[in-house]
PDB file of N, CA and C in Angstrom:
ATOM      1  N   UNK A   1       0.858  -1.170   0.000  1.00 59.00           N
ATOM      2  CA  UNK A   1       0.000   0.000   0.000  1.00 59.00           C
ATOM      3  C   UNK A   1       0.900   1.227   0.000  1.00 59.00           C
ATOM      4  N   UNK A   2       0.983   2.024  -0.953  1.00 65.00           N
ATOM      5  CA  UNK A   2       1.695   3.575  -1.066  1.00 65.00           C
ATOM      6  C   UNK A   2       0.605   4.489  -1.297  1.00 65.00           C
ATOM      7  N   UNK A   3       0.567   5.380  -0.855  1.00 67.00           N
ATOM      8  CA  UNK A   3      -0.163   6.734  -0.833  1.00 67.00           C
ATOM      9  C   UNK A   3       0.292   7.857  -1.195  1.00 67.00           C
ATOM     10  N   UNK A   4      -0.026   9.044  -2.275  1.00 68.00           N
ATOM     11  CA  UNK A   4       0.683  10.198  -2.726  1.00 68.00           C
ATOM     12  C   UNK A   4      -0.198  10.889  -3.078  1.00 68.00           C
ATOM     13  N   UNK A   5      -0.299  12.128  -1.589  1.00 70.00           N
ATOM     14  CA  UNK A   5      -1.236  13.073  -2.969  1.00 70.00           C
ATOM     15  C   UNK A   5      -2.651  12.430  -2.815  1.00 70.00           C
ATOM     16  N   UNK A   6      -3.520  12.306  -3.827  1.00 71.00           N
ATOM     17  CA  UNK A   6      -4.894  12.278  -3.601  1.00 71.00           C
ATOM     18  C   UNK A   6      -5.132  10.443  -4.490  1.00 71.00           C
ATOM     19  N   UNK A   7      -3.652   9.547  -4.359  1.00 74.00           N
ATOM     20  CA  UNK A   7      -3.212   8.681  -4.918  1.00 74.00           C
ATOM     21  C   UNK A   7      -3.306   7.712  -4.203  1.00 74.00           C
ATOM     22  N   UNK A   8      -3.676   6.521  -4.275  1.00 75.00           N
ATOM     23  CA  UNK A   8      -3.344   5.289  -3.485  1.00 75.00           C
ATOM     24  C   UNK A   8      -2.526   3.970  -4.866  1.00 75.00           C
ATOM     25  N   UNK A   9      -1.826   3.636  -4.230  1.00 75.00           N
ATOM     26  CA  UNK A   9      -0.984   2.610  -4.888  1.00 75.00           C
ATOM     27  C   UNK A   9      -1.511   1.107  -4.057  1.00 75.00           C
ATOM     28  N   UNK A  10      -2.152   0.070  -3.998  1.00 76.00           N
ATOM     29  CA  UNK A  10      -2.874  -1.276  -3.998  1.00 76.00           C
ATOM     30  C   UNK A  10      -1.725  -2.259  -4.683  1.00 76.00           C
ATOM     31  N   UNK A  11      -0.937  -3.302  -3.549  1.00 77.00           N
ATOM     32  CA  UNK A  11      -0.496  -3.994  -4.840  1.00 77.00           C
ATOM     33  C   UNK A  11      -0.420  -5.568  -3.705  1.00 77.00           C
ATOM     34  N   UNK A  12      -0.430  -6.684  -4.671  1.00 77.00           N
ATOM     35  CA  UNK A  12      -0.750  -7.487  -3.913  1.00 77.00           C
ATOM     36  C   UNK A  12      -0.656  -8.887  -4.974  1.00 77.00           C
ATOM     37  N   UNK A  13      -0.883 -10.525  -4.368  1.00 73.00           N
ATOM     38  CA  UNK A  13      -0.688 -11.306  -4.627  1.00 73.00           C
ATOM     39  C   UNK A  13      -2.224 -11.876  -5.025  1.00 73.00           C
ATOM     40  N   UNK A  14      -2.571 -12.793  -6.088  1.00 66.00           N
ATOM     41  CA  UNK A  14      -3.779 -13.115  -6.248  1.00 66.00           C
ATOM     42  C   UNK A  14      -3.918 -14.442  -5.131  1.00 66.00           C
ATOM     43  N   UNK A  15      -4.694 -14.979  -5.068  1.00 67.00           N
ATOM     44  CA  UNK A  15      -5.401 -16.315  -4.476  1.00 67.00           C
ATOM     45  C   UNK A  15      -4.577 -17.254  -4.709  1.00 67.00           C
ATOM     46  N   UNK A  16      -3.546 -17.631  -5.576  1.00 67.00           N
ATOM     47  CA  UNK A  16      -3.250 -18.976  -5.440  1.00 67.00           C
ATOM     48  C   UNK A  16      -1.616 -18.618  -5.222  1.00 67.00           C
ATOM     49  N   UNK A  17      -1.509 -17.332  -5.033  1.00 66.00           N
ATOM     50  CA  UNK A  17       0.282 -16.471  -4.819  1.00 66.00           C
ATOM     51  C   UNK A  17       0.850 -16.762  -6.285  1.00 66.00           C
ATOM     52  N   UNK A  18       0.230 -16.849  -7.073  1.00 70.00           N
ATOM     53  CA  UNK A  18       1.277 -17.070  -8.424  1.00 70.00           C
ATOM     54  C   UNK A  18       1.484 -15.718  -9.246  1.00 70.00           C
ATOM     55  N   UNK A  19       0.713 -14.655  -9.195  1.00 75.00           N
ATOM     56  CA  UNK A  19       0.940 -13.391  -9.885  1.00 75.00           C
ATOM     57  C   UNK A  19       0.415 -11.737  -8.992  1.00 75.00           C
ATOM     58  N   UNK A  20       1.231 -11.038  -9.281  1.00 83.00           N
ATOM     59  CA  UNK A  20       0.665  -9.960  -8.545  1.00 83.00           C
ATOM     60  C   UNK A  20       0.169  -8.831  -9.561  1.00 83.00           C
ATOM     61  N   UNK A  21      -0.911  -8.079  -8.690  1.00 87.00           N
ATOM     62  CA  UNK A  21      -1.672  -7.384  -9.300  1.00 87.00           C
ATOM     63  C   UNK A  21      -1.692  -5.781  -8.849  1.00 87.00           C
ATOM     64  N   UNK A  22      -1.417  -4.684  -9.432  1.00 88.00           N
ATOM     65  CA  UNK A  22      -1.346  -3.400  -8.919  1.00 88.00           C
ATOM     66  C   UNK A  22      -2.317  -2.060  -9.136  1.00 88.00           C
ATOM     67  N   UNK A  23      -2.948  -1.870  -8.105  1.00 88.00           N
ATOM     68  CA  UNK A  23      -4.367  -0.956  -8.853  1.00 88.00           C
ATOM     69  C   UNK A  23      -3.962   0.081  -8.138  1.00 88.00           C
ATOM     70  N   UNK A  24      -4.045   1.215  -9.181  1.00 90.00           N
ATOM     71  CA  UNK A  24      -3.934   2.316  -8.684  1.00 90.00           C
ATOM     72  C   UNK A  24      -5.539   3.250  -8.061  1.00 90.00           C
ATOM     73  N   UNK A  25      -5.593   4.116  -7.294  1.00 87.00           N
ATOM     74  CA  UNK A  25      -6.925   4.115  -6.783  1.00 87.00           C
ATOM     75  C   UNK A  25      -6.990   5.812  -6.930  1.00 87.00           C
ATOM     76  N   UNK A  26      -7.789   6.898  -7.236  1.00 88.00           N
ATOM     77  CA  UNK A  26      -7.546   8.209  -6.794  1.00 88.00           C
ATOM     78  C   UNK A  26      -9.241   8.408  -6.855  1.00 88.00           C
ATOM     79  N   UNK A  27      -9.124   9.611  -5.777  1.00 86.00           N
ATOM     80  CA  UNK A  27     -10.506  10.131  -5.468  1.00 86.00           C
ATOM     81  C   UNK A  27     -10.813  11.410  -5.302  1.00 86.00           C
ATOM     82  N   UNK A  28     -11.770  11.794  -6.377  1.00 87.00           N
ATOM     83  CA  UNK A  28     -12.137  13.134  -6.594  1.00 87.00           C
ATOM     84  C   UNK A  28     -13.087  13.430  -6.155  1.00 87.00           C
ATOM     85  N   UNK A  29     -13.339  14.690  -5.398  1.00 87.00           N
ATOM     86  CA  UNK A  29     -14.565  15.322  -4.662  1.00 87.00           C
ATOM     87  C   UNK A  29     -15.211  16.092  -5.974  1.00 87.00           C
ATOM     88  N   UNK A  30     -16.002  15.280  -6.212  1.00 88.00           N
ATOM     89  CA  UNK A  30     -16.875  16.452  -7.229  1.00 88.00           C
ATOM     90  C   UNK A  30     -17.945  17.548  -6.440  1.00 88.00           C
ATOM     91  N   UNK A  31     -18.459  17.224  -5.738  1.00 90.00           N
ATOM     92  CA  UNK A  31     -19.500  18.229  -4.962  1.00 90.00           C
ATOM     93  C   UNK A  31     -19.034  17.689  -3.234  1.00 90.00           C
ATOM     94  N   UNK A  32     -19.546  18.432  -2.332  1.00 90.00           N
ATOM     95  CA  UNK A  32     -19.231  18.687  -0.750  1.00 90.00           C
ATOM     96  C   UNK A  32     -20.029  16.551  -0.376  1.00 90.00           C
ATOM     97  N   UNK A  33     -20.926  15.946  -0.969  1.00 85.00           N
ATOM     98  CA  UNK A  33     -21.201  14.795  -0.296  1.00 85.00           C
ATOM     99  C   UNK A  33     -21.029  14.165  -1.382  1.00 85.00           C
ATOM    100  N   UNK A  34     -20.576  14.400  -2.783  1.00 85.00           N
ATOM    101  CA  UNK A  34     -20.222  13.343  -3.719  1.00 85.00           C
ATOM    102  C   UNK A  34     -18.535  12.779  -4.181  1.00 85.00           C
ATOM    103  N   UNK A  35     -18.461  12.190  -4.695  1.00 85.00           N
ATOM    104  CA  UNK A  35     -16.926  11.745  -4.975  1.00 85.00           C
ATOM    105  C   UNK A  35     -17.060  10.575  -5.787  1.00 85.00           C
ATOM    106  N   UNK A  36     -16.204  10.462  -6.466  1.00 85.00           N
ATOM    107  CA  UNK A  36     -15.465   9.634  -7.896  1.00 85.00           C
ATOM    108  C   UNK A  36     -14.767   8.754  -7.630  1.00 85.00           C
ATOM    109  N   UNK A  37     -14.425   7.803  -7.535  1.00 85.00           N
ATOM    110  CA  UNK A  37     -13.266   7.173  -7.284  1.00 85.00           C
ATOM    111  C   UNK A  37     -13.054   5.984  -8.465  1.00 85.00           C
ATOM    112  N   UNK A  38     -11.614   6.670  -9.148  1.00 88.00           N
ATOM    113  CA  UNK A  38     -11.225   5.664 -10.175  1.00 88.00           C
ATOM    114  C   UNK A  38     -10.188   4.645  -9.692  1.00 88.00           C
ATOM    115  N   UNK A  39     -10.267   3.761 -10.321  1.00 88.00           N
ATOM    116  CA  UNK A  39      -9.192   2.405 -10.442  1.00 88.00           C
ATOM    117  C   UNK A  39      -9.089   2.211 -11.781  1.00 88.00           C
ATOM    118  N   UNK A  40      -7.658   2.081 -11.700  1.00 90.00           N
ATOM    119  CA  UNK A  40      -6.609   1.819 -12.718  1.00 90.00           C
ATOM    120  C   UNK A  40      -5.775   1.010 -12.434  1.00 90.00           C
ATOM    121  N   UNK A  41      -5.842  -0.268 -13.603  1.00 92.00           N
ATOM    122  CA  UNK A  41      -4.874  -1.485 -13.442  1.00 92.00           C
ATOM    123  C   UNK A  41      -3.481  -0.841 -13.892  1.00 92.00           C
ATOM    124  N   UNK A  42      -2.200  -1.171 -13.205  1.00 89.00           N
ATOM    125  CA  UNK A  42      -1.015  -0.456 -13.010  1.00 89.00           C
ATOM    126  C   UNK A  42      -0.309  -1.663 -13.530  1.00 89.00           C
ATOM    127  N   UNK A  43      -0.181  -2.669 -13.319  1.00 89.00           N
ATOM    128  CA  UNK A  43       0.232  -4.040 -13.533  1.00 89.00           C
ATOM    129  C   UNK A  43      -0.501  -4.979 -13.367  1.00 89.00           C
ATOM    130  N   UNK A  44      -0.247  -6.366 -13.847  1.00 87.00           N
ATOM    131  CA  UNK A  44      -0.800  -7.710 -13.232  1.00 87.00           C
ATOM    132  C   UNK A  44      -1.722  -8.031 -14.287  1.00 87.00           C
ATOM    133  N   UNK A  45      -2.246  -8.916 -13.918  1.00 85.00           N
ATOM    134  CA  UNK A  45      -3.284  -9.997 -15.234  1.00 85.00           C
ATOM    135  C   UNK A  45      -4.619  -9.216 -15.072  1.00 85.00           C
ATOM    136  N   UNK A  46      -4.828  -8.844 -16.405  1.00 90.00           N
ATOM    137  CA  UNK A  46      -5.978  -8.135 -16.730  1.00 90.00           C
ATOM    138  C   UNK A  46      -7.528  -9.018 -16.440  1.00 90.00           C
ATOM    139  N   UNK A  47      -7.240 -10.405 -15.949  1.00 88.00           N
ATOM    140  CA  UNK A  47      -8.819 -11.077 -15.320  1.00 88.00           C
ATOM    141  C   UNK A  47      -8.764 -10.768 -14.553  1.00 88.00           C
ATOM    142  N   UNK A  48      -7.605 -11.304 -13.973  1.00 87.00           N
ATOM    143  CA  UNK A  48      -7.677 -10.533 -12.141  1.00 87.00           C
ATOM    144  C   UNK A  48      -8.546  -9.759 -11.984  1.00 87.00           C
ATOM    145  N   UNK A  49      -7.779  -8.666 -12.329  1.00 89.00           N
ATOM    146  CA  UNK A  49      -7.934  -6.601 -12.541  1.00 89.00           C
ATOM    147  C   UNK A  49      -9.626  -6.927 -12.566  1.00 89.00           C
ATOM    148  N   UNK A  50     -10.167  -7.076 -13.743  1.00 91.00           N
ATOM    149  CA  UNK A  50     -11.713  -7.292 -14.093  1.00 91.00           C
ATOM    150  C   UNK A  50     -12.258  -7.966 -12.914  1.00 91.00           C
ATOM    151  N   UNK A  51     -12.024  -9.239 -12.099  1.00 88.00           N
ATOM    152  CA  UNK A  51     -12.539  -9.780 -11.097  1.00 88.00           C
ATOM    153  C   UNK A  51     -12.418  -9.204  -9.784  1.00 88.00           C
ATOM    154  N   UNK A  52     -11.239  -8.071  -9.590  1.00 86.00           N
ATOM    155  CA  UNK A  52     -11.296  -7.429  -8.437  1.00 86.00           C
ATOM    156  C   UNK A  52     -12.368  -6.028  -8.479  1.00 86.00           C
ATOM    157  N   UNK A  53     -12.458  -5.708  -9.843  1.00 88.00           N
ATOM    158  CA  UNK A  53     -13.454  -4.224 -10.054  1.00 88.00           C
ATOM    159  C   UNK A  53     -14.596  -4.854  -9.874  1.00 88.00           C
ATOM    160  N   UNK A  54     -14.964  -6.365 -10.309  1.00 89.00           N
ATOM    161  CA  UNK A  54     -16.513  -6.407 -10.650  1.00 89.00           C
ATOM    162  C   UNK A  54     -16.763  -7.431  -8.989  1.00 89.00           C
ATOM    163  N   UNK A  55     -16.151  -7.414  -8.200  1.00 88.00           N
ATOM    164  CA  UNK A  55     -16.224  -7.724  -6.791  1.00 88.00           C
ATOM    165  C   UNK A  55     -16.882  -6.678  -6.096  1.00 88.00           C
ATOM    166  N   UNK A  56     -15.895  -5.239  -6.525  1.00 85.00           N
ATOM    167  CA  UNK A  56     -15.797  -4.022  -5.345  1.00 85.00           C
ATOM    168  C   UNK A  56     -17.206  -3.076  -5.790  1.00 85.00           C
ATOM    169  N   UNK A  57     -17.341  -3.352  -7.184  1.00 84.00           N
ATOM    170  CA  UNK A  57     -18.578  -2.730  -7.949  1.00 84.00           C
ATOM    171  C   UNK A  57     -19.840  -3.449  -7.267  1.00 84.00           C
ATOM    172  N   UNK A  58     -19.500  -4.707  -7.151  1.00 87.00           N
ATOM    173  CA  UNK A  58     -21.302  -5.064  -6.720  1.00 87.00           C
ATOM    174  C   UNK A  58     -21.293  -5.028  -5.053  1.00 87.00           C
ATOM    175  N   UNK A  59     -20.026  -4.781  -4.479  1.00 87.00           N
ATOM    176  CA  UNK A  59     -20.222  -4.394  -2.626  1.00 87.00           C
ATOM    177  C   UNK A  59     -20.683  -3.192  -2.687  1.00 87.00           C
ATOM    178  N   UNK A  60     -20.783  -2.791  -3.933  1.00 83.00           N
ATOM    179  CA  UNK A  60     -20.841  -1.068  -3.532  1.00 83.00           C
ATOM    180  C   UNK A  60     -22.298  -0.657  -4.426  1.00 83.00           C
ATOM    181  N   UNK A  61     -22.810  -2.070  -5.010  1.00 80.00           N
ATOM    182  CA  UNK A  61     -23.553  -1.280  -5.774  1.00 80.00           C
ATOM    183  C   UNK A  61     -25.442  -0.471  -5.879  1.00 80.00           C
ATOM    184  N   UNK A  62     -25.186  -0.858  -4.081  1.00 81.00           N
ATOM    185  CA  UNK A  62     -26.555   0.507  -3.844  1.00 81.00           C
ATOM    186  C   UNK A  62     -26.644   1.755  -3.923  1.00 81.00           C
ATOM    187  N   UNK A  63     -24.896   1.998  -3.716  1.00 81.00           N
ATOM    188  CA  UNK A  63     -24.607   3.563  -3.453  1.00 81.00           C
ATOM    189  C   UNK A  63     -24.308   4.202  -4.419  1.00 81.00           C
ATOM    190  N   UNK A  64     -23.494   3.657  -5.576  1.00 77.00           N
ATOM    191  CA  UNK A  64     -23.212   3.641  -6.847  1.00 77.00           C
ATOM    192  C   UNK A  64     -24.265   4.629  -8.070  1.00 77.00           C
ATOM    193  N   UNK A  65     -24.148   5.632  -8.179  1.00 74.00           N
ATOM    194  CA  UNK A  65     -25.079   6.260  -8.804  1.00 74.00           C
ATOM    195  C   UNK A  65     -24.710   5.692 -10.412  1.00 74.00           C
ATOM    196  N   UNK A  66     -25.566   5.349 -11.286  1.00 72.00           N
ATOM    197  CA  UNK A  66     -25.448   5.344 -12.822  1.00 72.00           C
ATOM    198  C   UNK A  66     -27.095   5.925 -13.408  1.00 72.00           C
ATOM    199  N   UNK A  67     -26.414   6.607 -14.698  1.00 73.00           N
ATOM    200  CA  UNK A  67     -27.095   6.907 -15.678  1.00 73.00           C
ATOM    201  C   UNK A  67     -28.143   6.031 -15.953  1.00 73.00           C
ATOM    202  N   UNK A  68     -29.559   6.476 -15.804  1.00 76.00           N
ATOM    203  CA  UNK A  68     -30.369   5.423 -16.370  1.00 76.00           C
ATOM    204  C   UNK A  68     -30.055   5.460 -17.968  1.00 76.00           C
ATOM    205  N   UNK A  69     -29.897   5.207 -18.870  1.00 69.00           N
ATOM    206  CA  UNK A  69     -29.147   4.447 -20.141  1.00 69.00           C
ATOM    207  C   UNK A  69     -28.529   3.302 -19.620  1.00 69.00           C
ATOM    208  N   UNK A  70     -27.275   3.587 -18.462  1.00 54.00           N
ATOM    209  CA  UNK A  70     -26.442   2.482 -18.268  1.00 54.00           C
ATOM    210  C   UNK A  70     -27.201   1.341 -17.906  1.00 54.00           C
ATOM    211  N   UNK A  71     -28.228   1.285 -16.826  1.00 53.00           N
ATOM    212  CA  UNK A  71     -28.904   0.352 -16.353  1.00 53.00           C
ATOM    213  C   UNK A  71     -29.076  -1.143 -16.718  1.00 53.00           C
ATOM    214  N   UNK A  72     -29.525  -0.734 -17.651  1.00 54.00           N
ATOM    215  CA  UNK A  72     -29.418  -1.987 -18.759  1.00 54.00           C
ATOM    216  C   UNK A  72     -28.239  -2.483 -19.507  1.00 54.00           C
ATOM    217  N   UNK A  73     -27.281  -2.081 -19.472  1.00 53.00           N
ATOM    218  CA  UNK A  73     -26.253  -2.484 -20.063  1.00 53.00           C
ATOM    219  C   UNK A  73     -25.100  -3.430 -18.815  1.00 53.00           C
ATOM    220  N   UNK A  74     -24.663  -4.261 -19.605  1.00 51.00           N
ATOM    221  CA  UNK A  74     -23.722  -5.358 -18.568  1.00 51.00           C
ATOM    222  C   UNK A  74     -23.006  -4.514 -18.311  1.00 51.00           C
ATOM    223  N   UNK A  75     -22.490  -5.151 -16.911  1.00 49.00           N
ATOM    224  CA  UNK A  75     -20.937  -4.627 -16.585  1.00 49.00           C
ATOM    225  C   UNK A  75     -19.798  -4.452 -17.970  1.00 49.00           C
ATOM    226  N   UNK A  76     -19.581  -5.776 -18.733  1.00 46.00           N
ATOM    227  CA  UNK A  76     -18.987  -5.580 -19.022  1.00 46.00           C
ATOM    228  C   UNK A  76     -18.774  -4.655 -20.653  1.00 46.00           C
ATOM    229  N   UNK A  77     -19.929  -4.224 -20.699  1.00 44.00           N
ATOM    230  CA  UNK A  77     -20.552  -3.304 -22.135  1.00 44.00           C
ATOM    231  C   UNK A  77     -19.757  -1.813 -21.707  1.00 44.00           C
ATOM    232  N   UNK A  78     -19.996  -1.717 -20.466  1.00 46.00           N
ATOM    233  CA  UNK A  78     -19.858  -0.599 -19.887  1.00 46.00           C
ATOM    234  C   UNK A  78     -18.260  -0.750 -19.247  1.00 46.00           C
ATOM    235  N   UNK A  79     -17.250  -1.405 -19.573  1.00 49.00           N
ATOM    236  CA  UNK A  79     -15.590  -1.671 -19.276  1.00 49.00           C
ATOM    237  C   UNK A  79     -15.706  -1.399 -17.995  1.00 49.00           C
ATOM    238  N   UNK A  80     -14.677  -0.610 -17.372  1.00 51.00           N
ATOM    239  CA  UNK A  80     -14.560  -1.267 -16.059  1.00 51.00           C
ATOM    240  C   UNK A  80     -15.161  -0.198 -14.679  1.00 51.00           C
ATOM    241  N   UNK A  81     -16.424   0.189 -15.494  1.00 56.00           N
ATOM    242  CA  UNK A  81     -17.276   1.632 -14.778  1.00 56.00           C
ATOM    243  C   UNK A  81     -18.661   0.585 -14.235  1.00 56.00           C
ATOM    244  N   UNK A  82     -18.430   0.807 -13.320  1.00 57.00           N
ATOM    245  CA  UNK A  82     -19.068   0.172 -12.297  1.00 57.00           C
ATOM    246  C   UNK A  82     -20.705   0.483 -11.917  1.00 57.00           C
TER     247      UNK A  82
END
């Protein structure tokens, strides 16, 4: 875990210890009770990457505001926007 700035650095071993995976994390205050928060795969196996976003996307996904358009569209139509 490294931190810089409005930056988080995530890096870590998958489930069976055979490859590591590095997500970068940053979080933007758009309004005084809203905020953004992107992830960006930095390194590591791009299923992983996809299986750790579409984990953290559905713990999160009451709070999660989307576009009604998106609604209907899969996770994965919509890449890695949650």
């Amino acid at each position: 875990l490294h931190c810089c700035k409005n930056q988080l650095r995530v890096e870590g071993l998958n489930a069976n210890k055979t490859s590591h995976l590095t997500i970068m994390v940053e979080v933007f205050e758009v309004a005084p009770s809203i905020f953004m928060v992107e992830l960006q795969r930095a390194a590591g196996d791009t299923s992983e990457y996809n299986t750790v976003v579409s984990n953290y996307c559905s713990k999160l996904d009451d709070i999660i505001f989307k576009f009604p358009i998106e609604k209907g569209k899969s996770r994965i139509s919509r890449s890695s926007m949650c």
